């Protein structure tokens, strides 16, 4: 089963409920694929996949309409990602699944791909929609990236590495405030590289710790980590150079928003 964890919540009830339904449809498909006792399971598989395709289109349309209503700057990027997902579903020919014995593995791999894509998309893009405070409010905070006690998990290694991540993001925030520094490109690239590498190191350490204590939420944690790393690995640095100030402000909101949300709603459960 693929879990819809709190990491996936955008804070927008309508969007969150639609995401939950997408996960339910994917889980129904996977359950049917592994149900060897059901004689005519492929008819049901075909029905659910068709419903998944229809519901995905409805959800994307609703999500894009909401983003347009709040003038979200990421709308064009979201539309592009939505098109890619729809194209991937469209290539699946489900007109005849009666001879699926030799196609079963391929279909299961496709479902796993769709699920990974959905996790990446929600955690790397949707989580930003309507979640973070306005930029003005963000900059008015005295210490927006302070590592306070509320973020402590009680696990020394994890807390120490989280504090380091906050420190790196804090330096990026100082660039946002540096009004006299016109060309920030080199500094931005340097900090993003440092953040990317240390994030990967931290996630490895955290996952090793969870594995050592047989933590039940390890799989969901790995998926969330993978999605965040994917976002870091695919930052558009050309966009940074073209519109440094606006891009850095939005990036800061995403980085700190994702990390603080992940710590408070997922990492703090590790030591419980």
PDB file of C-alpha atoms in Angstrom:
ATOM      1  CA  UNK A   1       0.000   0.000   0.000  1.00  0.00           C
ATOM      2  CA  UNK A   2       1.157   3.522  -0.795  1.00  0.00           C
ATOM      3  CA  UNK A   3       0.603   5.830   2.140  1.00  0.00           C
ATOM      4  CA  UNK A   4      -0.717   9.364   1.895  1.00  0.00           C
ATOM      5  CA  UNK A   5       1.336  10.793   4.759  1.00  0.00           C
ATOM      6  CA  UNK A   6       1.111  14.187   6.467  1.00  0.00           C
ATOM      7  CA  UNK A   7       4.138  15.218   4.418  1.00  0.00           C
ATOM      8  CA  UNK A   8       1.798  15.291   1.437  1.00  0.00           C
ATOM      9  CA  UNK A   9      -0.693  17.764   2.912  1.00  0.00           C
ATOM     10  CA  UNK A  10      -0.834  21.108   1.131  1.00  0.00           C
ATOM     11  CA  UNK A  11      -3.173  22.692   3.643  1.00  0.00           C
ATOM     12  CA  UNK A  12      -5.835  23.140   0.954  1.00  0.00           C
ATOM     13  CA  UNK A  13      -8.693  20.719   1.843  1.00  0.00           C
ATOM     14  CA  UNK A  14     -10.025  20.270  -1.714  1.00  0.00           C
ATOM     15  CA  UNK A  15      -6.603  19.502  -3.179  1.00  0.00           C
ATOM     16  CA  UNK A  16      -5.630  17.210  -0.297  1.00  0.00           C
ATOM     17  CA  UNK A  17      -8.845  15.194  -0.653  1.00  0.00           C
ATOM     18  CA  UNK A  18      -8.294  14.797  -4.398  1.00  0.00           C
ATOM     19  CA  UNK A  19      -4.731  13.623  -3.756  1.00  0.00           C
ATOM     20  CA  UNK A  20      -6.064  11.070  -1.270  1.00  0.00           C
ATOM     21  CA  UNK A  21      -8.460   9.726  -3.908  1.00  0.00           C
ATOM     22  CA  UNK A  22      -5.625   9.404  -6.443  1.00  0.00           C
ATOM     23  CA  UNK A  23      -3.691   7.318  -3.929  1.00  0.00           C
ATOM     24  CA  UNK A  24      -6.788   5.191  -3.249  1.00  0.00           C
ATOM     25  CA  UNK A  25      -7.218   4.468  -6.966  1.00  0.00           C
ATOM     26  CA  UNK A  26      -3.565   3.498  -7.310  1.00  0.00           C
ATOM     27  CA  UNK A  27      -3.773   1.247  -4.259  1.00  0.00           C
ATOM     28  CA  UNK A  28      -6.939  -0.416  -5.597  1.00  0.00           C
ATOM     29  CA  UNK A  29      -5.126  -1.183  -8.848  1.00  0.00           C
ATOM     30  CA  UNK A  30      -2.116  -2.651  -7.053  1.00  0.00           C
ATOM     31  CA  UNK A  31      -4.314  -4.787  -4.800  1.00  0.00           C
ATOM     32  CA  UNK A  32      -6.132  -6.221  -7.821  1.00  0.00           C
ATOM     33  CA  UNK A  33      -2.867  -6.976  -9.611  1.00  0.00           C
ATOM     34  CA  UNK A  34      -1.807  -9.092  -6.635  1.00  0.00           C
ATOM     35  CA  UNK A  35      -5.172 -10.818  -6.155  1.00  0.00           C
ATOM     36  CA  UNK A  36      -4.598 -14.206  -7.784  1.00  0.00           C
ATOM     37  CA  UNK A  37      -7.879 -15.597  -6.463  1.00  0.00           C
ATOM     38  CA  UNK A  38     -10.058 -13.203  -8.448  1.00  0.00           C
ATOM     39  CA  UNK A  39     -10.974 -14.776 -11.793  1.00  0.00           C
ATOM     40  CA  UNK A  40     -11.769 -11.696 -13.849  1.00  0.00           C
ATOM     41  CA  UNK A  41      -9.596  -9.148 -12.105  1.00  0.00           C
ATOM     42  CA  UNK A  42      -8.414  -7.508 -15.325  1.00  0.00           C
ATOM     43  CA  UNK A  43     -11.873  -6.148 -16.065  1.00  0.00           C
ATOM     44  CA  UNK A  44     -11.705  -4.345 -12.717  1.00  0.00           C
ATOM     45  CA  UNK A  45      -8.126  -3.230 -13.404  1.00  0.00           C
ATOM     46  CA  UNK A  46      -9.276  -1.742 -16.696  1.00  0.00           C
ATOM     47  CA  UNK A  47     -12.165   0.055 -14.960  1.00  0.00           C
ATOM     48  CA  UNK A  48      -9.969   1.554 -12.230  1.00  0.00           C
ATOM     49  CA  UNK A  49      -7.272   2.653 -14.648  1.00  0.00           C
ATOM     50  CA  UNK A  50      -9.879   4.404 -16.778  1.00  0.00           C
ATOM     51  CA  UNK A  51     -11.239   6.095 -13.656  1.00  0.00           C
ATOM     52  CA  UNK A  52      -7.704   7.079 -12.647  1.00  0.00           C
ATOM     53  CA  UNK A  53      -7.161   8.735 -16.021  1.00  0.00           C
ATOM     54  CA  UNK A  54     -10.441  10.637 -15.812  1.00  0.00           C
ATOM     55  CA  UNK A  55      -9.999  11.679 -12.214  1.00  0.00           C
ATOM     56  CA  UNK A  56      -6.433  12.824 -12.788  1.00  0.00           C
ATOM     57  CA  UNK A  57      -7.629  15.189 -15.509  1.00  0.00           C
ATOM     58  CA  UNK A  58     -10.358  16.552 -13.230  1.00  0.00           C
ATOM     59  CA  UNK A  59      -7.906  17.029 -10.371  1.00  0.00           C
ATOM     60  CA  UNK A  60      -5.305  18.773 -12.534  1.00  0.00           C
ATOM     61  CA  UNK A  61      -7.969  21.114 -13.909  1.00  0.00           C
ATOM     62  CA  UNK A  62      -9.162  21.979 -10.400  1.00  0.00           C
ATOM     63  CA  UNK A  63      -5.628  22.474  -9.143  1.00  0.00           C
ATOM     64  CA  UNK A  64      -4.694  24.727 -12.057  1.00  0.00           C
ATOM     65  CA  UNK A  65      -7.880  26.769 -11.616  1.00  0.00           C
ATOM     66  CA  UNK A  66      -7.079  27.290  -7.949  1.00  0.00           C
ATOM     67  CA  UNK A  67      -3.503  28.336  -8.740  1.00  0.00           C
ATOM     68  CA  UNK A  68      -4.769  30.763 -11.374  1.00  0.00           C
ATOM     69  CA  UNK A  69      -7.190  32.279  -8.848  1.00  0.00           C
ATOM     70  CA  UNK A  70      -4.329  33.111  -6.473  1.00  0.00           C
ATOM     71  CA  UNK A  71      -1.956  34.115  -9.293  1.00  0.00           C
ATOM     72  CA  UNK A  72       0.530  31.403  -8.373  1.00  0.00           C
ATOM     73  CA  UNK A  73       3.838  31.977 -10.249  1.00  0.00           C
ATOM     74  CA  UNK A  74       4.418  28.225 -10.553  1.00  0.00           C
ATOM     75  CA  UNK A  75       1.265  27.661 -12.625  1.00  0.00           C
ATOM     76  CA  UNK A  76       3.050  27.269 -15.979  1.00  0.00           C
ATOM     77  CA  UNK A  77       5.474  24.741 -14.515  1.00  0.00           C
ATOM     78  CA  UNK A  78       2.604  22.837 -12.934  1.00  0.00           C
ATOM     79  CA  UNK A  79       0.758  22.692 -16.259  1.00  0.00           C
ATOM     80  CA  UNK A  80       3.872  21.248 -17.906  1.00  0.00           C
ATOM     81  CA  UNK A  81       4.227  18.550 -15.252  1.00  0.00           C
ATOM     82  CA  UNK A  82       0.535  17.724 -15.482  1.00  0.00           C
ATOM     83  CA  UNK A  83       0.795  17.272 -19.255  1.00  0.00           C
ATOM     84  CA  UNK A  84       3.698  14.855 -18.836  1.00  0.00           C
ATOM     85  CA  UNK A  85       1.712  12.750 -16.368  1.00  0.00           C
ATOM     86  CA  UNK A  86      -1.346  12.615 -18.627  1.00  0.00           C
ATOM     87  CA  UNK A  87       0.855  11.582 -21.561  1.00  0.00           C
ATOM     88  CA  UNK A  88       2.317   8.729 -19.518  1.00  0.00           C
ATOM     89  CA  UNK A  89      -1.150   7.387 -18.685  1.00  0.00           C
ATOM     90  CA  UNK A  90      -2.302   7.830 -22.277  1.00  0.00           C
ATOM     91  CA  UNK A  91       0.336   5.440 -23.646  1.00  0.00           C
ATOM     92  CA  UNK A  92      -1.133   2.590 -21.607  1.00  0.00           C
ATOM     93  CA  UNK A  93      -3.397   0.469 -23.783  1.00  0.00           C
ATOM     94  CA  UNK A  94      -5.965  -1.080 -21.470  1.00  0.00           C
ATOM     95  CA  UNK A  95      -8.373  -2.122 -24.196  1.00  0.00           C
ATOM     96  CA  UNK A  96      -7.468  -5.790 -23.777  1.00  0.00           C
ATOM     97  CA  UNK A  97      -6.098  -6.971 -20.448  1.00  0.00           C
ATOM     98  CA  UNK A  98      -7.286 -10.565 -20.806  1.00  0.00           C
ATOM     99  CA  UNK A  99      -3.842 -11.660 -21.981  1.00  0.00           C
ATOM    100  CA  UNK A 100      -2.006  -9.796 -19.242  1.00  0.00           C
ATOM    101  CA  UNK A 101       0.108 -12.637 -17.860  1.00  0.00           C
ATOM    102  CA  UNK A 102       3.123 -11.472 -19.849  1.00  0.00           C
ATOM    103  CA  UNK A 103       2.236  -7.804 -19.270  1.00  0.00           C
ATOM    104  CA  UNK A 104       1.663  -7.994 -15.529  1.00  0.00           C
ATOM    105  CA  UNK A 105       5.190  -6.964 -14.597  1.00  0.00           C
ATOM    106  CA  UNK A 106       5.193  -4.067 -17.046  1.00  0.00           C
ATOM    107  CA  UNK A 107       1.864  -2.807 -15.718  1.00  0.00           C
ATOM    108  CA  UNK A 108       3.034  -3.042 -12.123  1.00  0.00           C
ATOM    109  CA  UNK A 109       6.191  -1.111 -12.991  1.00  0.00           C
ATOM    110  CA  UNK A 110       4.034   1.563 -14.607  1.00  0.00           C
ATOM    111  CA  UNK A 111       1.899   1.865 -11.465  1.00  0.00           C
ATOM    112  CA  UNK A 112       5.031   2.232  -9.361  1.00  0.00           C
ATOM    113  CA  UNK A 113       6.250   4.937 -11.729  1.00  0.00           C
ATOM    114  CA  UNK A 114       2.954   6.819 -11.481  1.00  0.00           C
ATOM    115  CA  UNK A 115       3.086   6.620  -7.686  1.00  0.00           C
ATOM    116  CA  UNK A 116       6.668   7.870  -7.507  1.00  0.00           C
ATOM    117  CA  UNK A 117       5.755  10.686  -9.881  1.00  0.00           C
ATOM    118  CA  UNK A 118       2.784  11.625  -7.723  1.00  0.00           C
ATOM    119  CA  UNK A 119       4.897  11.686  -4.566  1.00  0.00           C
ATOM    120  CA  UNK A 120       7.530  13.811  -6.307  1.00  0.00           C
ATOM    121  CA  UNK A 121       4.942  16.174  -7.705  1.00  0.00           C
ATOM    122  CA  UNK A 122       3.068  16.647  -4.444  1.00  0.00           C
ATOM    123  CA  UNK A 123       6.174  17.009  -2.275  1.00  0.00           C
ATOM    124  CA  UNK A 124       8.159  18.968  -4.828  1.00  0.00           C
ATOM    125  CA  UNK A 125       5.486  21.252  -6.292  1.00  0.00           C
ATOM    126  CA  UNK A 126       1.986  20.999  -4.812  1.00  0.00           C
ATOM    127  CA  UNK A 127       3.241  21.464  -1.257  1.00  0.00           C
ATOM    128  CA  UNK A 128       4.019  25.081  -2.195  1.00  0.00           C
ATOM    129  CA  UNK A 129       0.465  25.986  -3.217  1.00  0.00           C
ATOM    130  CA  UNK A 130      -1.040  28.360  -0.662  1.00  0.00           C
ATOM    131  CA  UNK A 131       1.184  26.959   2.067  1.00  0.00           C
ATOM    132  CA  UNK A 132       3.796  29.557   2.859  1.00  0.00           C
ATOM    133  CA  UNK A 133       3.196  33.022   4.291  1.00  0.00           C
ATOM    134  CA  UNK A 134       3.503  36.078   2.035  1.00  0.00           C
ATOM    135  CA  UNK A 135       7.074  37.117   1.225  1.00  0.00           C
ATOM    136  CA  UNK A 136       6.694  40.343   3.223  1.00  0.00           C
ATOM    137  CA  UNK A 137       5.700  38.407   6.350  1.00  0.00           C
ATOM    138  CA  UNK A 138       8.583  35.981   5.783  1.00  0.00           C
ATOM    139  CA  UNK A 139      11.169  38.752   5.663  1.00  0.00           C
ATOM    140  CA  UNK A 140       9.704  40.582   8.653  1.00  0.00           C
ATOM    141  CA  UNK A 141      10.479  37.683  10.980  1.00  0.00           C
ATOM    142  CA  UNK A 142      13.422  38.466  13.214  1.00  0.00           C
ATOM    143  CA  UNK A 143      15.009  35.012  12.878  1.00  0.00           C
ATOM    144  CA  UNK A 144      13.016  33.067  10.263  1.00  0.00           C
ATOM    145  CA  UNK A 145      15.459  30.144  10.129  1.00  0.00           C
ATOM    146  CA  UNK A 146      16.172  29.771  13.849  1.00  0.00           C
ATOM    147  CA  UNK A 147      16.430  26.150  15.000  1.00  0.00           C
ATOM    148  CA  UNK A 148      14.179  26.313  18.053  1.00  0.00           C
ATOM    149  CA  UNK A 149      13.258  23.601  20.544  1.00  0.00           C
ATOM    150  CA  UNK A 150      10.017  22.829  18.710  1.00  0.00           C
ATOM    151  CA  UNK A 151      12.090  21.185  15.952  1.00  0.00           C
ATOM    152  CA  UNK A 152      14.067  18.874  18.251  1.00  0.00           C
ATOM    153  CA  UNK A 153      13.337  15.167  17.861  1.00  0.00           C
ATOM    154  CA  UNK A 154      15.342  14.039  20.890  1.00  0.00           C
ATOM    155  CA  UNK A 155      17.728  12.111  18.630  1.00  0.00           C
ATOM    156  CA  UNK A 156      21.140  13.865  18.953  1.00  0.00           C
ATOM    157  CA  UNK A 157      22.510  13.041  15.499  1.00  0.00           C
ATOM    158  CA  UNK A 158      19.276  13.959  13.719  1.00  0.00           C
ATOM    159  CA  UNK A 159      18.902  17.216  15.654  1.00  0.00           C
ATOM    160  CA  UNK A 160      22.505  18.186  15.012  1.00  0.00           C
ATOM    161  CA  UNK A 161      22.127  17.646  11.266  1.00  0.00           C
ATOM    162  CA  UNK A 162      18.783  19.452  11.155  1.00  0.00           C
ATOM    163  CA  UNK A 163      20.400  22.432  12.859  1.00  0.00           C
ATOM    164  CA  UNK A 164      23.123  22.428  10.207  1.00  0.00           C
ATOM    165  CA  UNK A 165      20.484  22.411   7.456  1.00  0.00           C
ATOM    166  CA  UNK A 166      18.752  25.372   9.079  1.00  0.00           C
ATOM    167  CA  UNK A 167      22.097  27.169   9.228  1.00  0.00           C
ATOM    168  CA  UNK A 168      22.713  26.638   5.508  1.00  0.00           C
ATOM    169  CA  UNK A 169      19.235  27.879   4.627  1.00  0.00           C
ATOM    170  CA  UNK A 170      19.766  30.798   6.997  1.00  0.00           C
ATOM    171  CA  UNK A 171      22.794  31.899   5.011  1.00  0.00           C
ATOM    172  CA  UNK A 172      20.677  31.786   1.881  1.00  0.00           C
ATOM    173  CA  UNK A 173      18.137  33.965   3.637  1.00  0.00           C
ATOM    174  CA  UNK A 174      20.877  36.497   4.388  1.00  0.00           C
ATOM    175  CA  UNK A 175      21.376  36.787   0.632  1.00  0.00           C
ATOM    176  CA  UNK A 176      17.706  37.612   0.276  1.00  0.00           C
ATOM    177  CA  UNK A 177      18.170  40.481   2.730  1.00  0.00           C
ATOM    178  CA  UNK A 178      21.397  41.718   1.109  1.00  0.00           C
ATOM    179  CA  UNK A 179      19.820  44.585  -0.825  1.00  0.00           C
ATOM    180  CA  UNK A 180      23.174  46.119  -1.760  1.00  0.00           C
ATOM    181  CA  UNK A 181      24.418  42.886  -3.326  1.00  0.00           C
ATOM    182  CA  UNK A 182      23.159  43.058  -6.907  1.00  0.00           C
ATOM    183  CA  UNK A 183      24.633  39.897  -8.475  1.00  0.00           C
ATOM    184  CA  UNK A 184      24.005  36.963  -6.160  1.00  0.00           C
ATOM    185  CA  UNK A 185      24.295  34.179  -8.718  1.00  0.00           C
ATOM    186  CA  UNK A 186      27.632  32.681  -7.625  1.00  0.00           C
ATOM    187  CA  UNK A 187      26.664  32.742  -3.961  1.00  0.00           C
ATOM    188  CA  UNK A 188      23.284  31.170  -4.705  1.00  0.00           C
ATOM    189  CA  UNK A 189      24.824  28.350  -6.719  1.00  0.00           C
ATOM    190  CA  UNK A 190      27.380  27.709  -3.977  1.00  0.00           C
ATOM    191  CA  UNK A 191      24.817  27.516  -1.199  1.00  0.00           C
ATOM    192  CA  UNK A 192      22.450  25.359  -3.246  1.00  0.00           C
ATOM    193  CA  UNK A 193      25.299  22.929  -3.954  1.00  0.00           C
ATOM    194  CA  UNK A 194      26.226  22.778  -0.278  1.00  0.00           C
ATOM    195  CA  UNK A 195      22.598  22.302   0.735  1.00  0.00           C
ATOM    196  CA  UNK A 196      22.053  19.574  -1.858  1.00  0.00           C
ATOM    197  CA  UNK A 197      25.080  17.538  -0.771  1.00  0.00           C
ATOM    198  CA  UNK A 198      24.496  17.923   2.966  1.00  0.00           C
ATOM    199  CA  UNK A 199      20.798  17.085   2.566  1.00  0.00           C
ATOM    200  CA  UNK A 200      21.706  13.813   0.859  1.00  0.00           C
ATOM    201  CA  UNK A 201      24.209  13.036   3.622  1.00  0.00           C
ATOM    202  CA  UNK A 202      21.635  13.805   6.306  1.00  0.00           C
ATOM    203  CA  UNK A 203      18.923  11.700   4.687  1.00  0.00           C
ATOM    204  CA  UNK A 204      21.328   8.728   4.484  1.00  0.00           C
ATOM    205  CA  UNK A 205      22.183   9.074   8.168  1.00  0.00           C
ATOM    206  CA  UNK A 206      18.543   9.482   9.183  1.00  0.00           C
ATOM    207  CA  UNK A 207      17.422   6.471   7.151  1.00  0.00           C
ATOM    208  CA  UNK A 208      20.221   4.330   8.606  1.00  0.00           C
ATOM    209  CA  UNK A 209      19.097   5.293  12.092  1.00  0.00           C
ATOM    210  CA  UNK A 210      15.460   4.473  11.309  1.00  0.00           C
ATOM    211  CA  UNK A 211      16.515   1.132   9.885  1.00  0.00           C
ATOM    212  CA  UNK A 212      18.572   0.368  13.003  1.00  0.00           C
ATOM    213  CA  UNK A 213      15.481   0.760  15.211  1.00  0.00           C
ATOM    214  CA  UNK A 214      13.153  -0.936  12.691  1.00  0.00           C
ATOM    215  CA  UNK A 215      11.060   2.207  12.366  1.00  0.00           C
ATOM    216  CA  UNK A 216       7.693   1.413  10.754  1.00  0.00           C
ATOM    217  CA  UNK A 217       7.600   4.687   8.805  1.00  0.00           C
ATOM    218  CA  UNK A 218      10.922   4.184   7.027  1.00  0.00           C
ATOM    219  CA  UNK A 219       9.400   3.549   3.593  1.00  0.00           C
ATOM    220  CA  UNK A 220       7.308   6.727   3.673  1.00  0.00           C
ATOM    221  CA  UNK A 221      10.326   8.699   4.904  1.00  0.00           C
ATOM    222  CA  UNK A 222      12.494   7.416   2.060  1.00  0.00           C
ATOM    223  CA  UNK A 223       9.869   8.436  -0.476  1.00  0.00           C
ATOM    224  CA  UNK A 224       9.636  11.948   0.984  1.00  0.00           C
ATOM    225  CA  UNK A 225      13.429  12.267   1.038  1.00  0.00           C
ATOM    226  CA  UNK A 226      13.687  11.095  -2.548  1.00  0.00           C
ATOM    227  CA  UNK A 227      11.152  13.695  -3.675  1.00  0.00           C
ATOM    228  CA  UNK A 228      12.965  16.538  -1.912  1.00  0.00           C
ATOM    229  CA  UNK A 229      16.337  15.508  -3.353  1.00  0.00           C
ATOM    230  CA  UNK A 230      14.741  15.297  -6.789  1.00  0.00           C
ATOM    231  CA  UNK A 231      13.554  18.893  -6.371  1.00  0.00           C
ATOM    232  CA  UNK A 232      17.048  20.043  -5.362  1.00  0.00           C
ATOM    233  CA  UNK A 233      18.674  18.151  -8.225  1.00  0.00           C
ATOM    234  CA  UNK A 234      16.327  19.738 -10.761  1.00  0.00           C
ATOM    235  CA  UNK A 235      16.450  23.400  -9.785  1.00  0.00           C
ATOM    236  CA  UNK A 236      16.475  25.671 -12.819  1.00  0.00           C
ATOM    237  CA  UNK A 237      19.693  27.652 -12.309  1.00  0.00           C
ATOM    238  CA  UNK A 238      19.089  29.660 -15.483  1.00  0.00           C
ATOM    239  CA  UNK A 239      15.953  30.973 -13.838  1.00  0.00           C
ATOM    240  CA  UNK A 240      18.087  31.947 -10.843  1.00  0.00           C
ATOM    241  CA  UNK A 241      20.325  34.080 -13.032  1.00  0.00           C
ATOM    242  CA  UNK A 242      17.447  35.693 -14.931  1.00  0.00           C
ATOM    243  CA  UNK A 243      15.432  36.753 -11.903  1.00  0.00           C
ATOM    244  CA  UNK A 244      17.637  36.261  -8.883  1.00  0.00           C
ATOM    245  CA  UNK A 245      15.732  38.092  -6.150  1.00  0.00           C
ATOM    246  CA  UNK A 246      12.246  36.732  -6.872  1.00  0.00           C
ATOM    247  CA  UNK A 247      13.500  33.196  -7.451  1.00  0.00           C
ATOM    248  CA  UNK A 248      15.587  33.152  -4.278  1.00  0.00           C
ATOM    249  CA  UNK A 249      12.677  34.421  -2.176  1.00  0.00           C
ATOM    250  CA  UNK A 250      10.382  31.688  -3.527  1.00  0.00           C
ATOM    251  CA  UNK A 251      13.096  29.072  -3.122  1.00  0.00           C
ATOM    252  CA  UNK A 252      13.696  30.083   0.477  1.00  0.00           C
ATOM    253  CA  UNK A 253      10.020  29.742   1.268  1.00  0.00           C
ATOM    254  CA  UNK A 254       9.976  26.274  -0.275  1.00  0.00           C
ATOM    255  CA  UNK A 255      13.171  24.997   1.375  1.00  0.00           C
ATOM    256  CA  UNK A 256      12.377  26.140   4.882  1.00  0.00           C
ATOM    257  CA  UNK A 257       8.680  25.350   4.516  1.00  0.00           C
ATOM    258  CA  UNK A 258       9.315  21.780   3.377  1.00  0.00           C
ATOM    259  CA  UNK A 259      12.037  21.083   5.920  1.00  0.00           C
ATOM    260  CA  UNK A 260      10.178  22.525   8.924  1.00  0.00           C
ATOM    261  CA  UNK A 261       6.958  20.752   7.909  1.00  0.00           C
ATOM    262  CA  UNK A 262       8.801  17.443   7.440  1.00  0.00           C
ATOM    263  CA  UNK A 263      10.510  17.686  10.816  1.00  0.00           C
ATOM    264  CA  UNK A 264       7.372  18.663  12.725  1.00  0.00           C
ATOM    265  CA  UNK A 265       5.018  16.159  11.085  1.00  0.00           C
ATOM    266  CA  UNK A 266       7.306  13.202  10.308  1.00  0.00           C
ATOM    267  CA  UNK A 267      10.754  13.274  11.921  1.00  0.00           C
ATOM    268  CA  UNK A 268       9.425  14.023  15.401  1.00  0.00           C
ATOM    269  CA  UNK A 269       7.528  10.714  15.255  1.00  0.00           C
ATOM    270  CA  UNK A 270      10.736   8.692  14.868  1.00  0.00           C
ATOM    271  CA  UNK A 271      11.736   8.738  18.513  1.00  0.00           C
ATOM    272  CA  UNK A 272       8.226   8.374  19.916  1.00  0.00           C
TER     273      UNK A 272
END
